[in-house]
Amino acid sequence: ANGLGNLTSRIMKMAETHLSEPVRINHSFHGTLKSCFESFEIQKAMNHVWTEISELDGKIQSTEPFKLVKTDPEKGRALITELVEKLIHIGHSLAFVMPETSKKILSLIDENKTPQTPLFSRID
């Protein structure tokens, strides 16, 4: 939960700050995820989604778009757009098992806004 919430916040903060409008794509499932959903292998599908979350977090760490946008604004905005597109895919992928979280993520993207509250409540 923390990984997904932090990832969403990081990406949407960059998008809200550096993109003038929301990112829009036509989303469709393909490849591994599509075959998992078609064969009702939900655990395998979610493992795939969490791998995508981890890879996306790694991409932010390795490419540092928050720095790139300052030195090369065009490349930085292109990278941030790519990150949002991947977050859209993750948002749609979660719809089957985490529908409320999926709606929150996709709504933030549609509004090009940073979350004002955490995606998940803290459990003490």
XYZ file of N, CA, C and O in Angstrom:
496
model
N 0.823 -1.196 0.000
C 0.000 0.000 0.000
C 0.865 1.256 0.000
O 0.612 2.187 -0.764
N 1.895 1.269 0.861
C 2.759 2.449 0.899
C 3.436 2.692 -0.440
O 3.544 3.828 -0.890
N 3.909 1.617 -1.076
C 4.591 1.757 -2.359
C 3.687 2.356 -3.426
O 4.086 3.282 -4.141
N 2.472 1.873 -3.519
C 1.526 2.381 -4.511
C 1.103 3.811 -4.189
O 1.046 4.659 -5.082
N 0.837 4.085 -2.937
C 0.434 5.430 -2.547
C 1.538 6.443 -2.779
O 1.303 7.528 -3.326
N 2.760 6.091 -2.386
C 3.891 6.991 -2.596
C 4.169 7.195 -4.078
O 4.446 8.315 -4.516
N 4.101 6.124 -4.854
C 4.326 6.223 -6.291
C 3.310 7.153 -6.937
O 3.665 8.044 -7.721
N 2.048 6.984 -6.591
C 0.992 7.827 -7.145
C 1.231 9.287 -6.775
O 1.149 10.173 -7.628
N 1.561 9.535 -5.522
C 1.817 10.908 -5.077
C 2.999 11.524 -5.809
O 2.933 12.680 -6.253
N 4.079 10.781 -5.941
C 5.275 11.308 -6.610
C 4.990 11.655 -8.058
O 5.348 12.742 -8.531
N 4.359 10.738 -8.764
C 4.093 10.968 -10.189
C 3.120 12.114 -10.375
O 3.326 13.000 -11.211
N 2.055 12.123 -9.572
C 1.044 13.157 -9.775
C 1.529 14.529 -9.326
O 1.095 15.542 -9.868
N 2.449 14.602 -8.364
C 3.040 15.888 -7.987
C 3.834 16.446 -9.165
O 3.720 17.635 -9.506
N 4.619 15.594 -9.818
C 5.385 16.040 -10.985
C 4.452 16.442 -12.125
O 4.683 17.454 -12.801
N 3.389 15.663 -12.338
C 2.445 15.966 -13.410
C 1.731 17.279 -13.155
O 1.630 18.137 -14.044
N 1.241 17.462 -11.939
C 0.522 18.688 -11.607
C 1.434 19.916 -11.766
O 1.010 20.955 -12.263
N 2.674 19.779 -11.384
C 3.620 20.892 -11.436
C 4.099 21.193 -12.860
O 4.233 22.361 -13.231
N 4.323 20.153 -13.666
C 5.022 20.355 -14.932
C 4.205 20.102 -16.196
O 4.672 20.427 -17.292
N 3.021 19.521 -16.066
C 2.196 19.276 -17.260
C 1.011 20.216 -17.237
O 0.338 20.357 -16.219
N 0.735 20.840 -18.359
C -0.322 21.852 -18.407
C -1.720 21.254 -18.483
O -2.705 21.946 -18.227
N -1.815 19.984 -18.832
C -3.130 19.335 -18.912
C -2.994 17.862 -18.570
O -1.897 17.302 -18.610
N -4.112 17.218 -18.239
C -4.064 15.791 -17.891
C -3.596 14.933 -19.076
O -3.807 15.277 -20.231
N -2.957 13.836 -18.743
C -2.529 12.868 -19.753
C -3.727 11.989 -20.089
O -4.422 11.501 -19.203
N -3.956 11.806 -21.361
C -5.072 10.964 -21.829
C -4.526 9.911 -22.792
O -3.766 10.236 -23.695
N -4.907 8.673 -22.571
C -4.558 7.597 -23.499
C -5.755 6.658 -23.614
O -6.611 6.606 -22.730
N -5.792 5.931 -24.707
C -6.767 4.849 -24.850
C -6.110 3.619 -24.251
O -5.085 3.145 -24.753
N -6.671 3.145 -23.155
C -6.076 2.022 -22.439
C -6.678 0.710 -22.903
O -7.878 0.611 -23.126
N -5.826 -0.302 -23.035
C -6.312 -1.663 -23.283
C -5.332 -2.624 -22.623
O -4.144 -2.329 -22.495
N -5.848 -3.749 -22.197
C -4.993 -4.771 -21.609
C -4.355 -5.570 -22.729
O -4.965 -5.808 -23.769
N -3.115 -5.993 -22.507
C -2.404 -6.771 -23.506
C -1.381 -7.657 -22.795
O -1.146 -7.516 -21.594
N -0.824 -8.573 -23.525
C 0.267 -9.402 -23.011
C -0.105 -10.230 -21.800
O -1.203 -10.783 -21.698
N 0.839 -10.299 -20.863
C 0.709 -11.139 -19.672
C -0.544 -10.817 -18.874
O -1.292 -11.713 -18.481
N -0.789 -9.528 -18.664
C -1.930 -9.144 -17.839
C -3.245 -9.575 -18.478
O -4.130 -10.104 -17.807
N -3.368 -9.377 -19.772
C -4.592 -9.781 -20.473
C -4.810 -11.285 -20.346
O -5.917 -11.727 -20.031
N -3.769 -12.069 -20.562
C -3.939 -13.520 -20.471
C -4.261 -13.958 -19.046
O -5.050 -14.890 -18.846
N -3.705 -13.283 -18.050
C -4.022 -13.618 -16.656
C -5.487 -13.348 -16.351
O -6.162 -14.170 -15.724
N -5.983 -12.186 -16.769
C -7.384 -11.864 -16.510
C -8.317 -12.808 -17.281
O -9.336 -13.232 -16.755
N -7.968 -13.126 -18.504
C -8.813 -14.021 -19.300
C -8.897 -15.421 -18.708
O -9.913 -16.090 -18.835
N -7.824 -15.854 -18.047
C -7.825 -17.188 -17.446
C -8.096 -17.143 -15.935
O -7.925 -18.152 -15.250
N -8.522 -15.975 -15.442
C -8.886 -15.784 -14.037
C -7.753 -16.108 -13.070
O -7.982 -16.559 -11.955
N -6.524 -15.844 -13.490
C -5.359 -16.016 -12.624
C -5.089 -14.675 -11.930
O -4.141 -13.965 -12.252
N -5.950 -14.361 -10.981
C -5.924 -13.047 -10.345
C -4.627 -12.825 -9.557
O -4.029 -11.742 -9.633
N -4.169 -13.813 -8.815
C -2.919 -13.656 -8.056
C -1.754 -13.392 -8.998
O -0.928 -12.508 -8.749
N -1.678 -14.115 -10.084
C -0.609 -13.920 -11.058
C -0.710 -12.513 -11.671
O 0.302 -11.844 -11.856
N -1.927 -12.071 -11.952
C -2.131 -10.728 -12.499
C -1.655 -9.674 -11.514
O -0.969 -8.716 -11.885
N -2.006 -9.816 -10.242
C -1.608 -8.827 -9.246
C -0.099 -8.853 -8.995
O 0.510 -7.798 -8.780
N 0.512 -10.023 -9.060
C 1.973 -10.087 -8.963
C 2.607 -9.293 -10.106
O 3.587 -8.572 -9.908
N 2.028 -9.426 -11.287
C 2.508 -8.689 -12.453
C 2.349 -7.176 -12.234
O 3.264 -6.401 -12.524
N 1.209 -6.763 -11.708
C 0.963 -5.338 -11.454
C 1.959 -4.816 -10.423
O 2.532 -3.733 -10.593
N 2.210 -5.580 -9.358
C 3.147 -5.103 -8.338
C 4.579 -5.062 -8.884
O 5.367 -4.208 -8.485
N 4.893 -5.928 -9.820
C 6.194 -5.834 -10.502
C 6.257 -4.542 -11.307
O 7.280 -3.846 -11.299
N 5.164 -4.194 -11.988
C 5.116 -2.939 -12.744
C 5.272 -1.731 -11.818
O 5.948 -0.762 -12.154
N 4.657 -1.790 -10.654
C 4.773 -0.704 -9.671
C 6.230 -0.553 -9.254
O 6.775 0.558 -9.221
N 6.885 -1.646 -8.945
C 8.285 -1.629 -8.531
C 9.185 -1.099 -9.651
O 10.093 -0.295 -9.405
N 8.944 -1.540 -10.876
C 9.740 -1.078 -12.020
C 9.543 0.416 -12.264
O 10.496 1.126 -12.582
N 8.314 0.881 -12.114
C 8.031 2.302 -12.317
C 8.734 3.136 -11.248
O 9.313 4.184 -11.552
N 8.724 2.667 -10.023
C 9.448 3.352 -8.949
C 10.943 3.386 -9.259
O 11.604 4.411 -9.086
N 11.471 2.271 -9.742
C 12.889 2.212 -10.130
C 13.220 3.171 -11.262
O 14.297 3.784 -11.274
N 12.302 3.315 -12.195
C 12.520 4.237 -13.314
C 12.618 5.679 -12.813
O 13.441 6.452 -13.295
N 11.775 6.029 -11.841
C 11.843 7.383 -11.276
C 13.197 7.593 -10.608
O 13.838 8.635 -10.784
N 13.656 6.594 -9.867
C 14.935 6.717 -9.169
C 16.106 6.821 -10.145
O 17.041 7.595 -9.923
N 16.049 6.076 -11.244
C 17.186 6.070 -12.173
C 17.177 7.269 -13.128
O 18.238 7.734 -13.532
N 16.000 7.761 -13.494
C 15.930 8.851 -14.482
C 15.793 10.227 -13.850
O 16.045 11.233 -14.509
N 15.361 10.270 -12.602
C 15.182 11.519 -11.855
C 14.485 12.616 -12.680
O 15.058 13.683 -12.928
N 13.241 12.371 -13.080
C 12.529 13.350 -13.910
C 12.356 14.712 -13.237
O 12.304 15.733 -13.917
N 12.321 14.739 -11.926
C 12.194 15.991 -11.174
C 13.438 16.859 -11.347
O 13.357 18.079 -11.218
N 14.574 16.264 -11.665
C 15.791 17.019 -11.967
C 15.877 17.316 -13.468
O 16.245 18.417 -13.871
N 15.549 16.323 -14.283
C 15.625 16.467 -15.738
C 14.752 17.614 -16.232
O 15.151 18.369 -17.127
N 13.568 17.770 -15.658
C 12.650 18.807 -16.103
C 13.231 20.210 -15.885
O 12.847 21.157 -16.569
N 14.186 20.334 -14.972
C 14.830 21.630 -14.724
C 15.934 21.922 -15.744
O 16.154 23.074 -16.103
N 16.633 20.880 -16.196
C 17.738 21.075 -17.131
C 17.314 20.930 -18.584
O 17.908 21.547 -19.468
N 16.309 20.087 -18.839
C 15.794 19.887 -20.197
C 14.269 19.731 -20.089
O 13.754 18.609 -20.038
N 13.562 20.869 -20.028
C 12.113 20.821 -19.788
C 11.341 19.926 -20.753
O 10.435 19.202 -20.318
N 11.687 19.924 -22.011
C 10.948 19.114 -22.988
C 11.111 17.621 -22.703
O 10.127 16.877 -22.654
N 12.342 17.183 -22.487
C 12.578 15.764 -22.168
C 11.968 15.406 -20.817
O 11.431 14.311 -20.639
N 12.048 16.318 -19.875
C 11.473 16.072 -18.556
C 9.971 15.885 -18.616
O 9.426 14.956 -18.012
N 9.296 16.764 -19.349
C 7.832 16.629 -19.488
C 7.462 15.347 -20.226
O 6.471 14.689 -19.883
N 8.258 14.974 -21.234
C 7.988 13.718 -21.957
C 8.119 12.521 -21.018
O 7.302 11.592 -21.063
N 9.129 12.544 -20.168
C 9.320 11.454 -19.211
C 8.187 11.412 -18.189
O 7.661 10.339 -17.875
N 7.781 12.568 -17.693
C 6.669 12.617 -16.737
C 5.389 12.106 -17.393
O 4.625 11.350 -16.783
N 5.161 12.471 -18.651
C 3.991 11.967 -19.380
C 4.032 10.452 -19.469
O 3.019 9.772 -19.250
N 5.202 9.895 -19.762
C 5.357 8.440 -19.837
C 5.042 7.786 -18.488
O 4.377 6.747 -18.430
N 5.498 8.401 -17.414
C 5.216 7.860 -16.078
C 3.720 7.864 -15.786
O 3.176 6.893 -15.245
N 3.037 8.944 -16.156
C 1.588 9.023 -15.939
C 0.884 7.959 -16.779
O -0.058 7.305 -16.307
N 1.323 7.755 -18.018
C 0.716 6.716 -18.862
C 0.836 5.350 -18.210
O -0.116 4.557 -18.217
N 1.984 5.068 -17.631
C 2.164 3.778 -16.953
C 1.304 3.703 -15.691
O 0.784 2.636 -15.351
N 1.128 4.825 -15.009
C 0.251 4.859 -13.842
C -1.208 4.642 -14.257
O -1.967 3.993 -13.527
N -1.600 5.145 -15.410
C -2.950 4.885 -15.934
C -3.143 3.380 -16.098
O -4.170 2.821 -15.697
N -2.163 2.727 -16.683
C -2.250 1.276 -16.876
C -2.395 0.562 -15.527
O -3.229 -0.324 -15.372
N -1.605 0.980 -14.553
C -1.689 0.375 -13.215
C -3.072 0.634 -12.614
O -3.691 -0.268 -12.046
N -3.567 1.854 -12.746
C -4.896 2.186 -12.224
C -5.983 1.293 -12.801
O -6.825 0.765 -12.071
N -5.948 1.100 -14.112
C -6.928 0.213 -14.741
C -6.740 -1.234 -14.297
O -7.712 -1.964 -14.097
N -5.494 -1.638 -14.148
C -5.201 -3.024 -13.762
C -5.719 -3.366 -12.370
O -6.044 -4.511 -12.094
N -5.796 -2.374 -11.502
C -6.265 -2.598 -10.136
C -7.782 -2.619 -10.013
O -8.310 -2.985 -8.962
N -8.486 -2.247 -11.062
C -9.948 -2.104 -10.992
C -10.656 -3.381 -10.550
O -11.681 -3.310 -9.872
N -10.116 -4.526 -10.883
C -10.783 -5.791 -10.579
C -10.656 -6.210 -9.130
O -11.519 -6.911 -8.610
N -9.570 -5.799 -8.471
C -9.354 -6.246 -7.094
C -9.338 -5.106 -6.080
O -9.514 -5.341 -4.894
N -9.118 -3.891 -6.554
C -9.089 -2.715 -5.681
C -9.854 -1.585 -6.378
O -9.270 -0.572 -6.766
N -11.166 -1.768 -6.555
C -11.921 -0.810 -7.368
C -11.889 0.629 -6.848
O -11.800 1.571 -7.641
N -11.956 0.822 -5.547
C -11.943 2.187 -5.000
C -10.586 2.854 -5.215
O -10.511 4.038 -5.571
N -9.526 2.106 -4.996
C -8.180 2.635 -5.220
C -7.986 2.964 -6.691
O -7.434 4.005 -7.038
N -8.452 2.086 -7.552
C -8.378 2.323 -8.994
C -9.083 3.625 -9.362
O -8.523 4.466 -10.086
N -10.277 3.818 -8.843
C -11.039 5.052 -9.128
C -10.295 6.286 -8.638
O -10.265 7.308 -9.322
N -9.720 6.200 -7.450
C -8.979 7.344 -6.896
C -7.795 7.712 -7.790
O -7.577 8.880 -8.099
N -7.018 6.702 -8.189
C -5.846 6.949 -9.026
C -6.261 7.549 -10.364
O -5.709 8.569 -10.801
N -7.248 6.954 -11.013
C -7.668 7.435 -12.333
C -8.307 8.820 -12.242
O -8.139 9.644 -13.148
N -8.989 9.104 -11.147
C -9.572 10.424 -10.946
C -8.479 11.482 -10.781
O -8.565 12.586 -11.348
N -7.454 11.175 -10.014
C -6.329 12.097 -9.847
C -5.671 12.395 -11.188
O -5.324 13.539 -11.482
N -5.517 11.364 -12.001
C -4.913 11.539 -13.320
C -5.811 12.401 -14.195
O -5.337 13.326 -14.872
N -7.116 12.122 -14.186
C -8.066 12.914 -14.986
C -8.066 14.384 -14.598
O -8.262 15.255 -15.435
N -7.828 14.655 -13.317
C -7.826 16.035 -12.818
C -6.428 16.651 -12.819
O -6.277 17.844 -12.555
N -5.410 15.820 -13.104
C -4.010 16.237 -13.057
C -3.681 16.866 -11.696
O -3.130 17.958 -11.598
N -4.039 16.138 -10.640
C -3.881 16.631 -9.271
C -3.075 15.659 -8.409
O -3.135 14.449 -8.595
N -2.395 16.229 -7.435
C -1.715 15.451 -6.408
C -2.746 15.040 -5.364
O -3.623 15.838 -5.029
N -2.657 13.814 -4.827
C -3.608 13.417 -3.785
C -3.525 14.346 -2.574
O -2.433 14.693 -2.135
N -4.667 14.749 -2.059
C -4.713 15.587 -0.857
C -4.717 14.747 0.408
O -4.383 15.230 1.481
N -5.113 13.497 0.261
C -5.088 12.548 1.378
C -4.437 11.262 0.877
O -4.451 10.985 -0.323
N -3.873 10.465 1.776
C -3.250 9.203 1.357
C -4.271 8.273 0.682
O -5.455 8.292 1.023
N -3.797 7.485 -0.267
C -4.678 6.500 -0.917
C -5.184 5.481 0.096
O -6.284 4.973 -0.030
N -4.367 5.185 1.081
C -4.714 4.176 2.080
C -4.582 4.773 3.478
O -3.632 5.493 3.753
N -5.494 4.429 4.347
C -5.407 4.856 5.743
C -4.313 4.066 6.441
O -4.102 2.888 6.157
N -3.645 4.713 7.365
C -2.611 4.037 8.150
C -3.246 3.132 9.187
O -4.203 3.482 9.837
N -2.661 1.948 9.329
C -3.089 1.012 10.357
C -2.038 1.049 11.459
O -0.865 0.808 11.218
N -2.465 1.394 12.653
C -1.511 1.492 13.771
C -1.420 0.201 14.537
O -2.270 -0.570 14.640
